[in-house]
Coordinates of N, CA and C and ligand atoms in Angstrom, one line a residue:
M27 N 6.1 -32.0 -18.4 CA 6.7 -31.7 -17.0 C 6.3 -30.3 -16.6
K28 N 6.6 -29.4 -17.5 CA 6.4 -28.0 -17.1 C 4.8 -27.8 -16.9
F29 N 4.1 -28.5 -17.8 CA 2.6 -28.4 -17.8 C 2.1 -28.9 -16.5
L30 N 2.7 -30.1 -16.1 CA 2.2 -30.7 -14.8 C 2.6 -29.7 -13.6
A31 N 3.7 -29.1 -13.7 CA 4.2 -28.2 -12.6 C 3.2 -27.1 -12.5
S32 N 2.8 -26.5 -13.7 CA 1.8 -25.4 -13.6 C 0.5 -25.8 -13.1
L33 N 0.1 -27.0 -13.4 CA -1.2 -27.6 -12.9 C -1.1 -27.7 -11.4
A34 N 0.0 -28.2 -10.9 CA 0.2 -28.3 -9.5 C 0.1 -27.0 -8.8
L35 N 0.8 -26.0 -9.4 CA 0.8 -24.7 -8.9 C -0.6 -24.1 -8.8
L36 N -1.4 -24.3 -9.9 CA -2.7 -23.8 -10.0 C -3.6 -24.4 -8.9
A37 N -3.4 -25.7 -8.8 CA -4.2 -26.5 -7.7 C -3.9 -25.9 -6.4
S38 N -2.7 -25.7 -6.1 CA -2.3 -25.2 -4.7 C -2.8 -23.7 -4.5
T39 N -2.8 -23.0 -5.6 CA -3.3 -21.6 -5.6 C -4.8 -21.6 -5.3
V40 N -5.5 -22.4 -5.9 CA -7.0 -22.5 -5.7 C -7.3 -23.0 -4.3
A41 N -6.5 -24.0 -3.9 CA -6.8 -24.5 -2.5 C -6.5 -23.5 -1.5
A42 N -5.6 -22.6 -1.7 CA -5.2 -21.6 -0.7 C -6.3 -20.6 -0.5
G43 N -7.4 -20.6 -1.4 CA -8.5 -19.6 -1.1 C -8.2 -18.3 -1.8
P44 N -9.2 -17.4 -1.7 CA -9.1 -16.1 -2.4 C -8.1 -15.1 -1.8
I45 N -7.8 -15.3 -0.5 CA -6.8 -14.3 0.1 C -5.4 -14.8 0.0
A46 N -4.6 -14.1 -0.8 CA -3.3 -14.6 -1.1 C -2.3 -14.1 -0.1
Y47 N -2.3 -14.6 1.1 CA -1.2 -14.3 2.1 C 0.0 -14.9 1.5
P48 N 1.1 -14.2 1.6 CA 2.4 -14.8 1.1 C 2.8 -16.0 1.9
R49 N 3.4 -17.0 1.3 CA 3.9 -18.1 2.1 C 5.3 -17.8 2.5
A50 N 5.8 -18.4 3.6 CA 7.1 -18.1 4.1 C 8.2 -18.4 3.1
D51 N 7.9 -19.3 2.1 CA 9.0 -19.7 1.2 C 8.9 -18.8 -0.1
S52 N 8.0 -17.8 -0.1 CA 7.9 -17.0 -1.3 C 8.1 -15.5 -1.0
N53 N 8.9 -15.3 0.0 CA 9.2 -13.9 0.4 C 9.8 -13.1 -0.7
S54 N 9.2 -11.9 -0.9 CA 9.7 -10.9 -1.8 C 10.0 -11.4 -3.2
T55 N 9.3 -12.4 -3.7 CA 9.5 -12.8 -5.1 C 8.7 -12.0 -6.0
S56 N 7.5 -11.6 -5.6 CA 6.6 -10.8 -6.5 C 6.7 -9.3 -6.1
T57 N 7.0 -8.6 -7.1 CA 7.1 -7.1 -6.9 C 5.9 -6.5 -7.7
F58 N 5.4 -5.4 -7.1 CA 4.2 -4.8 -7.7 C 4.3 -3.3 -7.4
H59 N 3.5 -2.6 -8.2 CA 3.2 -1.1 -8.0 C 1.8 -1.1 -7.4
L60 N 1.6 -0.1 -6.5 CA 0.3 0.1 -6.0 C -0.4 1.2 -6.8
K61 N -1.6 0.9 -7.3 CA -2.3 1.7 -8.3 C -3.7 2.0 -7.8
T62 N -4.2 3.3 -7.9 CA -5.5 3.7 -7.5 C -6.6 3.3 -8.5
S63 N -7.8 3.1 -8.1 CA -8.9 2.9 -9.0 C -10.2 3.2 -8.1
G64 N -11.3 3.3 -8.9 CA -12.6 3.4 -8.2 C -12.9 4.7 -7.6
A65 N -12.1 5.8 -7.8 CA -12.4 7.1 -7.3 C -13.5 7.8 -8.0
S66 N -14.3 8.6 -7.4 CA -15.4 9.3 -8.1 C -14.7 10.5 -8.9
N67 N -13.6 11.0 -8.4 CA -12.8 12.0 -9.1 C -11.9 11.3 -10.0
K68 N -12.1 11.4 -11.3 CA -11.3 10.5 -12.2 C -9.8 10.9 -12.2
D69 N -9.5 12.1 -11.8 CA -8.1 12.5 -11.6 C -7.4 11.8 -10.5
H70 N -8.1 11.0 -9.7 CA -7.5 10.3 -8.6 C -7.4 8.8 -9.0
N71 N -7.7 8.4 -10.2 CA -7.6 7.1 -10.7 C -6.3 6.9 -11.5
N72 N -5.9 5.6 -11.5 CA -4.7 5.3 -12.3 C -3.4 6.0 -11.9
L73 N -3.3 6.2 -10.6 CA -2.1 6.8 -10.0 C -1.3 5.8 -9.2
Y74 N 0.0 6.0 -9.2 CA 0.9 5.0 -8.6 C 1.5 5.6 -7.3
V75 N 1.6 4.8 -6.3 CA 2.3 5.3 -5.0 C 3.8 5.4 -5.3
Y76 N 4.4 6.5 -4.8 CA 5.8 6.5 -4.7 C 6.3 7.2 -3.5
A77 N 7.5 7.0 -3.1 CA 8.1 7.5 -1.9 C 8.6 8.9 -2.1
Y78 N 7.9 9.9 -1.5 CA 8.3 11.3 -1.6 C 9.1 11.7 -0.4
H79 N 10.4 11.9 -0.6 CA 11.4 12.2 0.5 C 10.9 13.4 1.3
T80 N 10.8 13.2 2.6 CA 10.5 14.3 3.5 C 11.5 14.5 4.6
G81 N 12.5 13.7 4.7 CA 13.6 13.8 5.7 C 14.4 12.5 5.7
A82 N 15.5 12.5 6.4 CA 16.3 11.3 6.5 C 15.5 10.1 7.0
G83 N 15.2 9.1 6.2 CA 14.5 7.9 6.6 C 13.0 8.0 6.5
F84 N 12.5 9.2 6.0 CA 11.1 9.4 6.0 C 10.6 9.8 4.6
N85 N 9.5 9.2 4.2 CA 8.8 9.6 2.9 C 7.3 9.6 3.2
D86 N 6.6 10.5 2.4 CA 5.2 10.4 2.4 C 4.8 9.6 1.2
A87 N 3.7 8.9 1.3 CA 3.2 8.1 0.1 C 2.4 9.0 -0.8
V88 N 3.1 9.5 -1.8 CA 2.5 10.5 -2.8 C 2.2 9.7 -4.1
L89 N 1.3 10.3 -4.9 CA 0.8 9.6 -6.1 C 1.2 10.3 -7.4
T90 N 1.5 9.5 -8.4 CA 1.9 10.0 -9.7 C 1.3 9.2 -10.8
S91 N 1.0 9.8 -11.9 CA 0.5 9.1 -13.1 C 1.7 8.4 -13.8
D92 N 2.9 8.8 -13.5 CA 4.1 8.3 -14.2 C 4.6 6.9 -13.6
V93 N 4.3 5.9 -14.3 CA 4.7 4.5 -13.7 C 6.2 4.4 -13.5
G94 N 7.0 5.2 -14.3 CA 8.4 5.2 -14.1 C 8.9 5.8 -12.8
T95 N 8.0 6.6 -12.2 CA 8.3 7.2 -10.8 C 7.8 6.3 -9.7
A96 N 6.9 5.4 -10.0 CA 6.3 4.5 -9.0 C 7.4 3.7 -8.2
S97 N 7.2 3.5 -6.9 CA 8.1 2.8 -6.1 C 7.7 1.3 -6.0
P98 N 8.6 0.4 -6.4 CA 8.3 -1.0 -6.4 C 8.1 -1.5 -5.0
A99 N 7.1 -2.3 -4.8 CA 6.8 -2.8 -3.4 C 6.7 -4.4 -3.5
F100 N 6.9 -5.0 -2.3 CA 6.7 -6.4 -2.2 C 6.3 -6.7 -0.8
L101 N 5.6 -7.9 -0.6 CA 5.2 -8.3 0.7 C 6.3 -9.2 1.3
N102 N 6.6 -8.9 2.5 CA 7.5 -9.7 3.3 C 6.8 -10.2 4.5
G103 N 6.3 -11.4 4.5 CA 5.3 -11.8 5.6 C 4.1 -10.9 5.3
T104 N 3.6 -10.2 6.3 CA 2.5 -9.2 6.1 C 3.0 -7.8 6.1
H105 N 4.3 -7.6 6.1 CA 4.8 -6.2 5.9 C 4.8 -5.9 4.5
T106 N 4.6 -4.6 4.2 CA 4.8 -4.1 2.8 C 6.0 -3.3 2.7
Q107 N 7.0 -3.9 2.0 CA 8.3 -3.2 1.9 C 8.5 -2.6 0.5
F108 N 9.3 -1.6 0.4 CA 9.6 -0.9 -0.9 C 11.0 -1.0 -1.2
D109 N 11.3 -1.3 -2.4 CA 12.7 -1.3 -2.9 C 13.1 0.1 -3.4
L110 N 13.8 0.9 -2.6 CA 14.2 2.2 -3.0 C 15.6 2.2 -3.4
G111 N 16.2 1.1 -3.7 CA 17.5 1.0 -4.2 C 18.6 1.2 -3.1
T112 N 18.3 1.0 -1.8 CA 19.2 1.1 -0.8 C 19.5 -0.3 -0.2
P113 N 20.6 -0.4 0.6 CA 20.8 -1.7 1.2 C 19.9 -2.0 2.4
F114 N 19.3 -1.0 2.9 CA 18.4 -1.1 4.1 C 16.9 -1.1 3.7
P115 N 16.0 -1.6 4.5 CA 14.6 -1.8 4.1 C 13.8 -0.5 4.3
W116 N 12.7 -0.4 3.6 CA 11.7 0.6 3.7 C 10.3 0.0 3.8
G117 N 9.5 0.5 4.8 CA 8.2 -0.2 4.9 C 7.0 0.8 5.0
F118 N 5.8 0.3 4.7 CA 4.6 1.1 4.8 C 4.3 1.3 6.3
K119 N 4.3 2.6 6.7 CA 4.0 2.9 8.1 C 2.7 3.7 8.2
M120 N 1.7 3.2 8.8 CA 0.4 3.8 8.9 C 0.3 4.7 10.1
G121 N -0.2 5.9 9.9 CA -0.3 6.9 11.0 C -1.0 6.3 12.2
V122 N -0.6 6.6 13.4 CA -1.2 6.0 14.6 C -2.5 6.8 14.9
Q123 N -3.5 6.0 15.2 CA -4.8 6.6 15.5 C -4.9 7.0 17.0
N124 N -4.2 8.1 17.3 CA -4.3 8.6 18.7 C -4.7 10.0 18.8
N125 N -5.3 10.5 17.7 CA -5.7 12.0 17.7 C -7.1 12.2 17.3
Y126 N -8.0 11.2 17.4 CA -9.4 11.3 17.1 C -9.7 11.8 15.7
A127 N -8.8 11.5 14.8 CA -8.9 11.9 13.4 C -9.7 10.9 12.6
A128 N -10.4 11.3 11.5 CA -11.2 10.4 10.7 C -10.3 9.8 9.6
W129 N -9.1 10.4 9.4 CA -8.1 9.7 8.5 C -6.7 10.0 8.9
E130 N -5.8 9.2 8.5 CA -4.4 9.3 9.0 C -3.4 9.2 7.8
S131 N -2.2 9.6 8.1 CA -1.2 9.6 7.1 C -0.7 8.2 6.8
V132 N 0.0 8.0 5.6 CA 0.6 6.8 5.2 C 2.0 7.2 4.8
Q133 N 3.0 6.6 5.4 CA 4.4 6.9 5.1 C 5.2 5.7 4.7
I134 N 6.3 5.9 4.1 CA 7.2 4.9 3.7 C 8.6 5.2 4.3
N135 N 8.8 4.5 5.5 CA 10.0 4.9 6.3 C 11.0 3.8 6.4
T136 N 12.2 4.1 6.9 CA 13.1 3.0 7.0 C 12.6 2.0 8.0
G137 N 13.0 0.7 7.8 CA 12.5 -0.3 8.7 C 11.5 -1.2 7.9
Y138 N 10.8 -2.1 8.6 CA 9.9 -3.0 7.9 C 8.5 -2.5 7.9
G139 N 8.2 -1.4 8.7 CA 6.9 -0.8 8.7 C 5.9 -1.7 9.5
D140 N 4.6 -1.5 9.2 CA 3.5 -2.2 9.9 C 3.3 -3.5 9.4
Q141 N 2.6 -4.4 10.2 CA 2.2 -5.7 9.7 C 0.8 -5.7 9.3
D142 N 0.3 -6.8 8.9 CA -1.2 -7.1 8.6 C -1.6 -6.5 7.3
F143 N -0.8 -6.4 6.3 CA -1.2 -6.1 4.9 C -1.5 -7.4 4.2
S144 N -2.4 -7.3 3.2 CA -2.7 -8.5 2.4 C -3.2 -8.1 1.1
I145 N -3.1 -9.0 0.1 CA -3.6 -8.8 -1.2 C -4.6 -9.9 -1.5
S146 N -5.8 -9.4 -1.7 CA -6.9 -10.4 -2.0 C -7.3 -10.2 -3.5
G147 N -7.0 -11.2 -4.3 CA -7.1 -11.0 -5.7 C -6.0 -10.0 -6.1
T148 N -6.3 -8.8 -6.5 CA -5.3 -7.7 -6.6 C -5.6 -6.6 -5.7
D149 N -6.6 -6.8 -4.8 CA -7.0 -5.7 -3.9 C -6.0 -5.6 -2.7
F150 N -5.4 -4.5 -2.5 CA -4.4 -4.3 -1.5 C -5.0 -3.6 -0.3
E151 N -4.9 -4.3 0.9 CA -5.6 -3.7 2.1 C -4.7 -3.9 3.3
W152 N -5.1 -3.1 4.3 CA -4.6 -3.3 5.7 C -5.7 -4.0 6.4
S153 N -5.4 -4.6 7.6 CA -6.4 -5.3 8.3 C -7.4 -4.4 9.0
E154 N -8.7 -4.8 8.9 CA -9.7 -4.1 9.6 C -9.5 -4.1 11.1
A155 N -8.9 -5.1 11.6 CA -8.6 -5.2 13.1 C -7.8 -4.0 13.5
N156 N -7.0 -3.4 12.6 CA -6.2 -2.2 13.0 C -7.0 -0.9 12.8
G157 N -8.2 -1.0 12.5 CA -9.0 0.2 12.3 C -8.9 0.8 10.9
F158 N -8.6 -0.1 10.0 CA -8.5 0.3 8.6 C -9.9 0.4 8.0
G159 N -10.3 1.6 7.5 CA -11.6 1.8 6.9 C -11.5 2.1 5.4
G160 N -10.4 1.9 4.7 CA -10.3 2.2 3.3 C -9.2 3.2 3.0
W161 N -8.9 3.4 1.7 CA -7.9 4.3 1.3 C -8.5 5.6 0.9
L162 N -7.7 6.7 1.1 CA -8.2 8.1 0.7 C -7.1 8.8 -0.1
V163 N -7.4 9.5 -1.1 CA -6.5 10.3 -1.9 C -6.9 11.7 -1.8
C164 N -6.0 12.6 -1.4 CA -6.3 14.1 -1.3 C -5.2 14.9 -2.1
D165 N -5.7 15.9 -2.8 CA -4.7 16.9 -3.3 C -4.1 17.6 -2.2
W166 N -2.8 17.5 -1.9 CA -2.3 17.8 -0.6 C -1.0 18.7 -0.7
Y167 N -0.3 18.8 0.4 CA 0.7 19.8 0.5 C 2.0 19.6 -0.3
H168 N 2.2 18.5 -0.9 CA 3.4 18.3 -1.8 C 3.0 18.7 -3.2
N169 N 1.9 19.5 -3.4 CA 1.4 19.9 -4.7 C 1.1 18.7 -5.6
A170 N 0.6 17.6 -4.9 CA 0.3 16.4 -5.7 C -0.7 15.6 -4.9
P171 N -1.4 14.7 -5.5 CA -2.3 13.8 -4.7 C -1.5 12.9 -3.8
Q172 N -2.0 12.7 -2.6 CA -1.3 12.0 -1.5 C -2.2 10.9 -0.9
L173 N -1.6 9.8 -0.5 CA -2.3 8.7 0.1 C -2.5 8.8 1.6
F174 N -3.8 8.6 2.0 CA -4.1 8.5 3.4 C -5.0 7.2 3.6
Y175 N -5.2 6.9 4.9 CA -6.2 5.8 5.1 C -7.3 6.3 6.1
I176 N -8.5 5.8 5.9 CA -9.6 6.2 6.7 C -9.7 5.4 7.9
S177 N -9.9 6.0 9.1 CA -10.1 5.2 10.3 C -11.5 4.7 10.4
S178 N -11.7 3.4 10.6 CA -13.0 2.8 10.7 C -13.8 3.2 11.9
Y179 N -13.2 3.9 12.8 CA -13.8 4.3 14.1 C -14.6 5.6 13.9
Y180 N -14.5 6.3 12.8 CA -15.1 7.6 12.6 C -15.8 7.6 11.3
Q181 N -16.8 8.5 11.2 CA -17.5 8.6 9.9 C -16.9 9.9 9.2
P182 N -16.1 9.7 8.1 CA -15.4 10.8 7.6 C -16.3 11.7 6.8
D183 N -16.1 13.1 6.9 CA -16.7 14.0 5.9 C -15.6 14.3 4.9
I184 N -15.8 13.6 3.7 CA -14.7 13.7 2.8 C -14.7 15.1 2.1
P185 N -13.5 15.8 2.2 CA -13.5 17.1 1.5 C -13.5 17.0 0.0
S186 N -13.8 18.1 -0.7 CA -14.0 18.0 -2.1 C -12.7 17.7 -2.8
S187 N -11.5 17.9 -2.2 CA -10.2 17.6 -2.8 C -9.8 16.2 -2.6
C188 N -10.6 15.4 -1.9 CA -10.3 14.0 -1.6 C -11.2 13.0 -2.2
S189 N -10.8 11.8 -2.4 CA -11.7 10.8 -2.9 C -11.3 9.5 -2.2
K190 N -12.3 8.6 -1.9 CA -12.1 7.3 -1.5 C -11.6 6.5 -2.7
V191 N -10.6 5.7 -2.6 CA -10.0 4.9 -3.7 C -9.8 3.5 -3.2
D192 N -9.6 2.6 -4.2 CA -9.1 1.2 -4.0 C -7.6 1.3 -4.4
L193 N -6.8 0.4 -3.8 CA -5.5 0.3 -4.2 C -5.3 -1.2 -4.7
T194 N -4.8 -1.3 -5.9 CA -4.6 -2.6 -6.5 C -3.1 -2.8 -6.7
A195 N -2.7 -4.1 -6.6 CA -1.3 -4.5 -6.8 C -1.2 -4.8 -8.3
E196 N -0.3 -4.0 -9.0 CA -0.1 -4.3 -10.4 C 1.3 -4.9 -10.5
Y197 N 1.3 -6.2 -10.7 CA 2.5 -7.0 -10.6 C 3.5 -6.6 -11.7
I198 N 4.8 -6.5 -11.3 CA 5.8 -6.2 -12.3 C 6.8 -7.3 -12.4
S199 N 6.7 -8.3 -11.5 CA 7.5 -9.5 -11.5 C 6.9 -10.6 -10.8
Ligands
LIG225 C1 10.3 -15.2 5.0 O1 10.0 -14.3 6.0 C2 9.7 -14.9 7.3 C3 9.3 -13.8 8.2 O2 9.6 -12.5 7.8 C4 11.0 -15.6 7.8 O3 10.7 -16.2 9.0 C5 11.4 -16.7 6.8 O4 12.6 -17.2 7.2 C6 11.6 -16.0 5.4 N1 11.8 -17.1 4.4 C7 12.8 -16.9 3.5 C8 12.9 -18.1 2.5 O5 13.5 -16.0 3.4
LIG226 C1 11.8 -9.6 5.7 O1 11.6 -9.3 7.1 C2 12.5 -10.0 8.0 C3 12.2 -9.5 9.4 O2 10.8 -9.7 9.7 C4 13.9 -9.5 7.7 O3 14.8 -10.2 8.5 C5 14.2 -9.8 6.2 O4 15.5 -9.2 5.9 C6 13.2 -9.1 5.3 N1 13.4 -9.4 3.9 C7 13.7 -8.4 3.1 C8 13.9 -8.8 1.6 O5 13.9 -7.3 3.4

């Protein structure tokens, strides 16, 4: 019985195709950490996103090699929410592209944050339709590597303290 159930699950997973958009009936069941890989600077690989408090209701997405510090995330529809141990929600908030900048901030603020996140395989991305051109890590003003995203509308000149990275979902449940 159990075997048949897993077969059925497998079949439906395969039928769903490579992009695993969450189904409405599976909200917030899978929790994951966001982990960097693929950076040319090896110090920017194997780092985890965590919420670095910057003010009431605001956090910057900062990176740490300590998995114990990582902030657990889950998809709710296409929102990426973080469980920071409060009764109210926290969501990934992408900096608005209204300043002609080649990359923008990524924050973890109260609320549900932005829509249009997806996990393809384990690859965590925002939608290209929103001007997402990839993830960037820079050694930045919290004295730690920090997460940004590249705007697809500009050709970035990546500073030597920054690297393009991939973000993968490392499932913890
Ligand atoms: C899942 O989330 C969607 C939209 O956020 C909501 O409409 C739906 O009712 C939720 N399903 C469950 C089982 O919580
Ligand atoms: C998911 O998002 C909906 C609104 O879109 C919200 O009502 C629901 O509480 C959220 N679920 C969690 C677990 O935060």
